[in-house]
Amino acid sequence: MSSPIPVVICDDSNLARKQMARALSNWNVDITYAEHGLTALEAVRTGLGDVLFLDLNMPIMDGYQVLERIRSEDLPTMVIVVSGDIQPEAHEQVMALGALDFIKKPFSEDQVAEVLRRFGLLSELQDEQEILSAEEIVVQLPDYYQEIANVAMGRAGDRLARFLGAFVHHPVPVVKTITRAEFEEKLKISADWEKRIVSQGFVGAGIAGEAMIALPPESFESVARILQLEYEQSTAFENELLMDLGNILIGAFLQSFARQLDIEFSCGIPVMLPAMKQLPSAAESWQETLSISIDYGLNEDRDSCELMLIFSEESLGPLRKLSTFF
């Protein structure tokens, strides 16, 4: 058998790295993991990445910057982008920067195999290898739901980009356990910044929570300009604009989030939380739970539009159970 091909899997999500490793388990590869772009570049420079599977939204150095560096240094690697950002412009950008192909998250092993066979990049093993079992893929609750959120973020961002007619910059989702005191402090800081927020409750499969969209006062005029609307400095106009953003982002995010878990959410009526000075209903009685925060950039100035999810404390059990089904 020929020597294994060195492959780098670059993704800030431990779960995503393990998913790709499992998809490559029947291929003759020697895998190196990278949590961000700088580590991936170093691996490629030292000959550990003839093939690079590259995420786009990562801390320290993102996938776009990695592709630019690979091109400028003429590094010997073939790049396959693997991302939840499904905006057409994202696909066009990475291909223009030299990527070989673009695989959308969530992906299947068959999709990865089809790309590898189409380009003749790797050789399949003649003998069956032991495939990673679910027990070997041990992830913490925030790690698991960061990757779920990453894919949902891409779907929601694509919907928002089409609505705005502009490219939406995707950050790395922040998924963590949060205490009531920490969340109240976050609300206080947001109130000090005079952010306005719309909140929508959701429930399904034993999971309940609130999804919130927050927009700072300086972003309303920018959003109106993108939409080619004449900005009105009035509460009614800004609330309507925020409601429109909320309907798009929250709906698309929750739909993708639930679909990946094979469940369904029922959503309540969106309501305005004045200056974020009050707790949403899902946060009234808990002490610690899971939160998701995504700070979208709406234009070249990256004006902020924050999407937040806060789950009820009773949701932790069902969320943990669903994460074991991977």
Tab-separated table of C-alpha atoms in Angstrom:
chain	number	residue	atom	x	y	z
A	1	MET	CA	0.000	0.000	0.000
A	2	SER	CA	1.292	3.492	-0.829
A	3	SER	CA	2.130	5.974	1.882
A	4	PRO	CA	-0.806	7.909	3.358
A	5	ILE	CA	-1.487	11.398	2.000
A	6	PRO	CA	-0.990	14.168	4.589
A	7	VAL	CA	-4.280	15.977	5.224
A	8	VAL	CA	-5.042	18.968	7.435
A	9	ILE	CA	-8.541	19.466	8.854
A	10	CYS	CA	-8.885	23.102	9.919
A	11	ASP	CA	-11.974	24.058	11.921
A	12	ASP	CA	-12.432	25.792	15.257
A	13	SER	CA	-15.095	23.219	16.187
A	14	ASN	CA	-13.839	19.958	17.721
A	15	LEU	CA	-17.043	18.271	16.577
A	16	ALA	CA	-16.574	19.441	12.963
A	17	ARG	CA	-12.988	18.164	12.936
A	18	LYS	CA	-14.116	14.751	14.186
A	19	GLN	CA	-16.961	14.629	11.675
A	20	MET	CA	-14.535	15.184	8.809
A	21	ALA	CA	-12.088	12.658	10.252
A	22	ARG	CA	-14.863	10.085	10.305
A	23	ALA	CA	-15.754	10.923	6.690
A	24	LEU	CA	-12.103	10.222	5.776
A	25	SER	CA	-11.821	6.994	7.781
A	26	ASN	CA	-11.839	4.784	4.655
A	27	TRP	CA	-9.243	6.873	2.822
A	28	ASN	CA	-5.462	6.531	2.945
A	29	VAL	CA	-4.681	9.681	4.906
A	30	ASP	CA	-2.537	10.954	7.746
A	31	ILE	CA	-4.572	13.638	9.517
A	32	THR	CA	-3.358	16.757	11.291
A	33	TYR	CA	-5.891	18.936	13.138
A	34	ALA	CA	-5.843	22.734	13.220
A	35	GLU	CA	-8.140	24.942	15.298
A	36	HIS	CA	-7.527	28.099	13.270
A	37	GLY	CA	-5.835	29.322	10.125
A	38	LEU	CA	-2.385	30.065	11.540
A	39	THR	CA	-1.999	26.484	12.753
A	40	ALA	CA	-3.195	25.173	9.383
A	41	LEU	CA	-0.681	27.318	7.486
A	42	GLU	CA	2.174	26.096	9.662
A	43	ALA	CA	1.116	22.492	9.030
A	44	VAL	CA	0.999	23.085	5.263
A	45	ARG	CA	4.416	24.779	5.298
A	46	THR	CA	5.937	21.739	7.033
A	47	GLY	CA	4.471	19.300	4.517
A	48	LEU	CA	1.572	18.007	6.609
A	49	GLY	CA	-1.198	19.216	4.300
A	50	ASP	CA	-1.163	18.115	0.684
A	51	VAL	CA	-4.945	18.446	1.044
A	52	LEU	CA	-6.539	21.038	3.341
A	53	PHE	CA	-10.164	20.934	4.480
A	54	LEU	CA	-10.785	24.534	5.500
A	55	ASP	CA	-13.559	26.192	7.505
A	56	LEU	CA	-14.238	29.880	6.836
A	57	ASN	CA	-15.399	31.372	10.137
A	58	MET	CA	-12.639	30.933	12.717
A	59	PRO	CA	-10.837	33.048	15.329
A	60	ILE	CA	-7.289	34.413	14.915
A	61	MET	CA	-7.190	33.759	11.138
A	62	ASP	CA	-10.263	32.902	9.078
A	63	GLY	CA	-10.509	30.793	5.944
A	64	TYR	CA	-10.437	33.755	3.536
A	65	GLN	CA	-7.140	34.935	5.041
A	66	VAL	CA	-5.709	31.417	4.827
A	67	LEU	CA	-6.557	31.207	1.122
A	68	GLU	CA	-4.981	34.610	0.496
A	69	ARG	CA	-1.797	33.532	2.324
A	70	ILE	CA	-1.624	30.219	0.453
A	71	ARG	CA	-1.864	32.068	-2.852
A	72	SER	CA	0.662	34.770	-1.942
A	73	GLU	CA	3.199	32.206	-0.667
A	74	ASP	CA	2.403	29.690	-3.420
A	75	LEU	CA	2.063	26.903	-0.852
A	76	PRO	CA	1.694	23.347	-2.195
A	77	THR	CA	-1.763	22.346	-0.979
A	78	MET	CA	-5.172	21.661	-2.505
A	79	VAL	CA	-7.936	23.385	-0.536
A	80	ILE	CA	-11.502	22.201	-0.104
A	81	VAL	CA	-13.601	24.720	1.802
A	82	VAL	CA	-16.124	23.251	4.252
A	83	SER	CA	-18.476	25.903	5.606
A	84	GLY	CA	-21.966	26.700	6.810
A	85	ASP	CA	-21.835	30.087	5.034
A	86	ILE	CA	-23.978	29.378	1.979
A	87	GLN	CA	-24.077	32.917	0.570
A	88	PRO	CA	-23.332	32.780	-3.185
A	89	GLU	CA	-20.792	35.556	-2.707
A	90	ALA	CA	-18.896	33.435	-0.147
A	91	HIS	CA	-18.679	30.591	-2.665
A	92	GLU	CA	-17.496	32.961	-5.390
A	93	GLN	CA	-14.861	34.520	-3.129
A	94	VAL	CA	-13.235	31.244	-2.072
A	95	MET	CA	-13.184	29.875	-5.610
A	96	ALA	CA	-11.580	33.110	-6.850
A	97	LEU	CA	-8.957	32.726	-4.111
A	98	GLY	CA	-8.003	29.289	-5.381
A	99	ALA	CA	-10.170	26.787	-3.508
A	100	LEU	CA	-10.704	23.530	-5.358
A	101	ASP	CA	-14.285	23.010	-4.204
A	102	PHE	CA	-16.853	24.070	-1.610
A	103	ILE	CA	-18.683	21.587	0.634
A	104	LYS	CA	-21.672	22.973	2.525
A	105	LYS	CA	-22.264	22.069	6.159
A	106	PRO	CA	-23.815	19.842	7.316
A	107	PHE	CA	-22.197	17.340	4.982
A	108	SER	CA	-22.405	13.580	4.529
A	109	GLU	CA	-19.583	11.094	4.048
A	110	ASP	CA	-20.884	10.438	0.533
A	111	GLN	CA	-20.543	14.139	-0.357
A	112	VAL	CA	-16.924	14.172	0.796
A	113	ALA	CA	-16.206	10.937	-1.121
A	114	GLU	CA	-17.768	12.359	-4.292
A	115	VAL	CA	-15.480	15.402	-4.188
A	116	LEU	CA	-12.390	13.283	-3.504
A	117	ARG	CA	-13.193	10.888	-6.363
A	118	ARG	CA	-14.039	13.716	-8.770
A	119	PHE	CA	-10.645	15.347	-8.305
A	120	GLY	CA	-8.668	12.123	-7.719
A	121	LEU	CA	-7.124	13.592	-4.572
A	122	LEU	CA	-6.896	10.534	-2.312
A	123	SER	CA	-6.825	6.753	-2.561
A	124	GLU	CA	-9.391	4.602	-0.807
A	125	LEU	CA	-8.063	1.915	1.517
A	126	GLN	CA	-8.267	-1.639	0.292
A	127	ASP	CA	-8.887	-3.006	3.771
A	128	GLU	CA	-11.625	-1.699	5.990
A	129	GLN	CA	-10.436	0.517	8.771
A	130	GLU	CA	-12.129	0.831	12.089
A	131	ILE	CA	-14.530	3.750	11.805
A	132	LEU	CA	-14.704	6.228	14.657
A	133	SER	CA	-17.510	5.242	16.961
A	134	ALA	CA	-19.844	7.656	18.691
A	135	GLU	CA	-18.079	6.874	21.966
A	136	GLU	CA	-14.767	8.113	20.502
A	137	ILE	CA	-16.288	11.457	19.547
A	138	VAL	CA	-16.520	13.002	22.969
A	139	VAL	CA	-17.624	16.609	22.931
A	140	GLN	CA	-18.839	18.985	25.568
A	141	LEU	CA	-22.320	20.462	25.251
A	142	PRO	CA	-21.112	23.920	24.080
A	143	ASP	CA	-18.771	22.283	21.514
A	144	TYR	CA	-21.592	20.227	20.033
A	145	TYR	CA	-24.041	23.118	19.778
A	146	GLN	CA	-21.396	25.517	18.456
A	147	GLU	CA	-21.213	23.421	15.289
A	148	ILE	CA	-25.034	23.177	15.120
A	149	ALA	CA	-25.163	26.967	15.580
A	150	ASN	CA	-22.467	27.481	12.949
A	151	VAL	CA	-24.560	25.756	10.277
A	152	ALA	CA	-27.753	27.526	11.386
A	153	MET	CA	-25.869	30.826	11.384
A	154	GLY	CA	-24.946	30.266	7.742
A	155	ARG	CA	-28.550	29.596	6.725
A	156	ALA	CA	-29.792	32.659	8.602
A	157	GLY	CA	-26.985	34.835	7.243
A	158	ASP	CA	-27.782	33.791	3.677
A	159	ARG	CA	-31.455	34.690	4.206
A	160	LEU	CA	-30.448	38.059	5.665
A	161	ALA	CA	-27.992	38.736	2.823
A	162	ARG	CA	-30.713	38.118	0.247
A	163	PHE	CA	-33.079	40.422	2.155
A	164	LEU	CA	-30.506	43.208	2.409
A	165	GLY	CA	-28.932	42.665	-0.985
A	166	ALA	CA	-25.531	42.866	0.717
A	167	PHE	CA	-22.812	40.530	1.938
A	168	VAL	CA	-23.187	39.525	5.592
A	169	HIS	CA	-20.013	38.891	7.573
A	170	HIS	CA	-20.226	35.768	9.719
A	171	PRO	CA	-18.438	35.647	13.068
A	172	VAL	CA	-17.635	32.601	15.177
A	173	PRO	CA	-20.730	31.719	17.260
A	174	VAL	CA	-20.149	32.042	20.996
A	175	VAL	CA	-21.799	29.052	22.683
A	176	LYS	CA	-21.346	28.624	26.422
A	177	THR	CA	-23.048	27.906	29.698
A	178	ILE	CA	-24.066	31.141	31.364
A	179	THR	CA	-25.302	32.000	34.839
A	180	ARG	CA	-28.291	34.192	35.554
A	181	ALA	CA	-25.989	36.861	37.002
A	182	GLU	CA	-23.843	36.873	33.845
A	183	PHE	CA	-26.888	37.206	31.624
A	184	GLU	CA	-28.311	40.037	33.718
A	185	GLU	CA	-24.953	41.835	33.416
A	186	LYS	CA	-25.088	41.377	29.634
A	187	LEU	CA	-28.551	42.937	29.604
A	188	LYS	CA	-27.314	45.834	31.699
A	189	ILE	CA	-24.402	46.530	29.357
A	190	SER	CA	-26.680	46.356	26.332
A	191	ALA	CA	-29.140	48.718	28.018
A	192	ASP	CA	-26.288	51.146	28.680
A	193	TRP	CA	-25.507	51.019	24.953
A	194	GLU	CA	-29.212	51.690	24.262
A	195	LYS	CA	-29.606	48.580	22.138
A	196	ARG	CA	-33.142	47.742	21.117
A	197	ILE	CA	-34.251	44.134	21.059
A	198	VAL	CA	-37.010	41.919	19.726
A	199	SER	CA	-37.543	38.569	21.447
A	200	GLN	CA	-39.400	35.470	20.259
A	201	GLY	CA	-40.068	32.382	22.346
A	202	PHE	CA	-39.747	28.865	20.950
A	203	VAL	CA	-40.554	25.385	22.259
A	204	GLY	CA	-40.327	21.804	21.023
A	205	ALA	CA	-39.071	18.325	22.025
A	206	GLY	CA	-38.750	19.371	25.663
A	207	ILE	CA	-36.638	22.411	24.729
A	208	ALA	CA	-37.760	25.985	25.351
A	209	GLY	CA	-36.058	29.311	25.044
A	210	GLU	CA	-35.993	32.828	23.688
A	211	ALA	CA	-34.343	34.026	20.484
A	212	MET	CA	-33.448	37.714	20.477
A	213	ILE	CA	-32.226	40.211	17.892
A	214	ALA	CA	-30.470	43.318	19.211
A	215	LEU	CA	-29.538	46.365	17.180
A	216	PRO	CA	-27.625	49.422	18.469
A	217	PRO	CA	-29.087	52.849	17.659
A	218	GLU	CA	-26.318	53.734	15.187
A	219	SER	CA	-27.136	50.710	12.991
A	220	PHE	CA	-30.754	51.588	12.166
A	221	GLU	CA	-29.874	54.305	9.675
A	222	SER	CA	-27.275	52.063	8.018
A	223	VAL	CA	-29.757	49.189	7.628
A	224	ALA	CA	-32.348	51.548	6.179
A	225	ARG	CA	-29.760	52.824	3.690
A	226	ILE	CA	-28.887	49.271	2.595
A	227	LEU	CA	-32.589	48.634	2.011
A	228	GLN	CA	-32.836	51.910	0.097
A	229	LEU	CA	-35.398	53.215	2.565
A	230	GLU	CA	-35.667	56.789	3.728
A	231	TYR	CA	-34.644	56.663	7.382
A	232	GLU	CA	-37.155	57.998	9.891
A	233	GLN	CA	-35.852	58.749	13.351
A	234	SER	CA	-38.905	57.398	15.090
A	235	THR	CA	-39.553	54.491	17.410
A	236	ALA	CA	-42.263	53.097	15.142
A	237	PHE	CA	-40.003	53.029	12.064
A	238	GLU	CA	-37.064	51.479	13.928
A	239	ASN	CA	-39.245	48.889	15.623
A	240	GLU	CA	-40.686	47.821	12.282
A	241	LEU	CA	-37.188	47.529	10.820
A	242	LEU	CA	-36.038	45.452	13.790
A	243	MET	CA	-39.096	43.220	13.536
A	244	ASP	CA	-38.282	42.560	9.865
A	245	LEU	CA	-34.712	41.610	10.739
A	246	GLY	CA	-35.963	39.460	13.608
A	247	ASN	CA	-38.432	37.557	11.440
A	248	ILE	CA	-35.714	36.733	8.921
A	249	LEU	CA	-32.842	35.847	11.232
A	250	ILE	CA	-34.745	34.109	14.016
A	251	GLY	CA	-36.950	32.090	11.676
A	252	ALA	CA	-34.091	30.884	9.472
A	253	PHE	CA	-31.806	30.130	12.424
A	254	LEU	CA	-34.370	28.168	14.441
A	255	GLN	CA	-35.510	26.228	11.362
A	256	SER	CA	-31.966	25.073	10.579
A	257	PHE	CA	-31.092	24.484	14.241
A	258	ALA	CA	-34.150	22.257	14.733
A	259	ARG	CA	-33.711	20.413	11.419
A	260	GLN	CA	-30.182	19.354	12.370
A	261	LEU	CA	-31.519	17.884	15.607
A	262	ASP	CA	-34.467	16.255	13.792
A	263	ILE	CA	-37.010	18.127	15.906
A	264	GLU	CA	-39.496	20.956	15.350
A	265	PHE	CA	-39.964	24.247	17.176
A	266	SER	CA	-43.193	26.154	17.617
A	267	CYS	CA	-42.575	29.891	17.868
A	268	GLY	CA	-44.492	32.543	19.764
A	269	ILE	CA	-45.290	36.098	18.776
A	270	PRO	CA	-42.271	38.454	18.614
A	271	VAL	CA	-42.272	41.167	21.282
A	272	MET	CA	-40.124	44.224	21.886
A	273	LEU	CA	-38.020	44.307	25.042
A	274	PRO	CA	-37.497	47.992	25.781
A	275	ALA	CA	-33.759	48.730	25.910
A	276	MET	CA	-33.148	45.138	27.094
A	277	LYS	CA	-34.013	46.130	30.665
A	278	GLN	CA	-36.164	43.088	31.373
A	279	LEU	CA	-35.477	39.371	31.278
A	280	PRO	CA	-37.209	37.340	28.582
A	281	SER	CA	-39.690	34.805	29.897
A	282	ALA	CA	-37.348	31.810	29.462
A	283	ALA	CA	-34.804	33.457	31.787
A	284	GLU	CA	-37.058	34.318	34.708
A	285	SER	CA	-36.438	31.263	36.908
A	286	TRP	CA	-33.124	29.653	35.941
A	287	GLN	CA	-29.693	29.836	37.533
A	288	GLU	CA	-27.459	28.432	34.772
A	289	THR	CA	-28.126	27.385	31.188
A	290	LEU	CA	-26.820	27.363	27.612
A	291	SER	CA	-26.550	30.543	25.531
A	292	ILE	CA	-25.677	31.224	21.898
A	293	SER	CA	-24.528	34.629	20.662
A	294	ILE	CA	-23.774	35.630	17.053
A	295	ASP	CA	-22.700	39.145	16.090
A	296	TYR	CA	-23.460	39.559	12.372
A	297	GLY	CA	-21.735	42.289	10.369
A	298	LEU	CA	-24.241	43.837	7.983
A	299	ASN	CA	-22.024	45.697	5.509
A	300	GLU	CA	-18.440	46.758	4.806
A	301	ASP	CA	-18.511	48.792	8.012
A	302	ARG	CA	-19.696	45.605	9.769
A	303	ASP	CA	-22.482	47.356	11.637
A	304	SER	CA	-23.587	44.965	14.328
A	305	CYS	CA	-26.777	42.924	14.472
A	306	GLU	CA	-26.639	40.473	17.376
A	307	LEU	CA	-28.606	37.229	17.479
A	308	MET	CA	-28.872	35.645	20.927
A	309	LEU	CA	-30.501	32.439	22.107
A	310	ILE	CA	-31.080	31.631	25.736
A	311	PHE	CA	-32.527	28.268	26.732
A	312	SER	CA	-34.541	27.461	29.822
A	313	GLU	CA	-32.631	25.561	32.499
A	314	GLU	CA	-35.008	22.614	32.042
A	315	SER	CA	-33.840	22.374	28.411
A	316	LEU	CA	-30.325	21.279	29.377
A	317	GLY	CA	-31.371	17.650	29.851
A	318	PRO	CA	-33.008	17.266	26.412
A	319	LEU	CA	-30.187	19.232	24.763
A	320	ARG	CA	-27.598	16.958	26.341
A	321	LYS	CA	-29.547	13.859	25.314
A	322	LEU	CA	-29.801	15.044	21.698
A	323	SER	CA	-26.038	15.661	21.589
A	324	THR	CA	-25.364	11.990	22.405
A	325	PHE	CA	-27.172	10.877	19.224
A	326	PHE	CA	-24.355	12.121	16.967
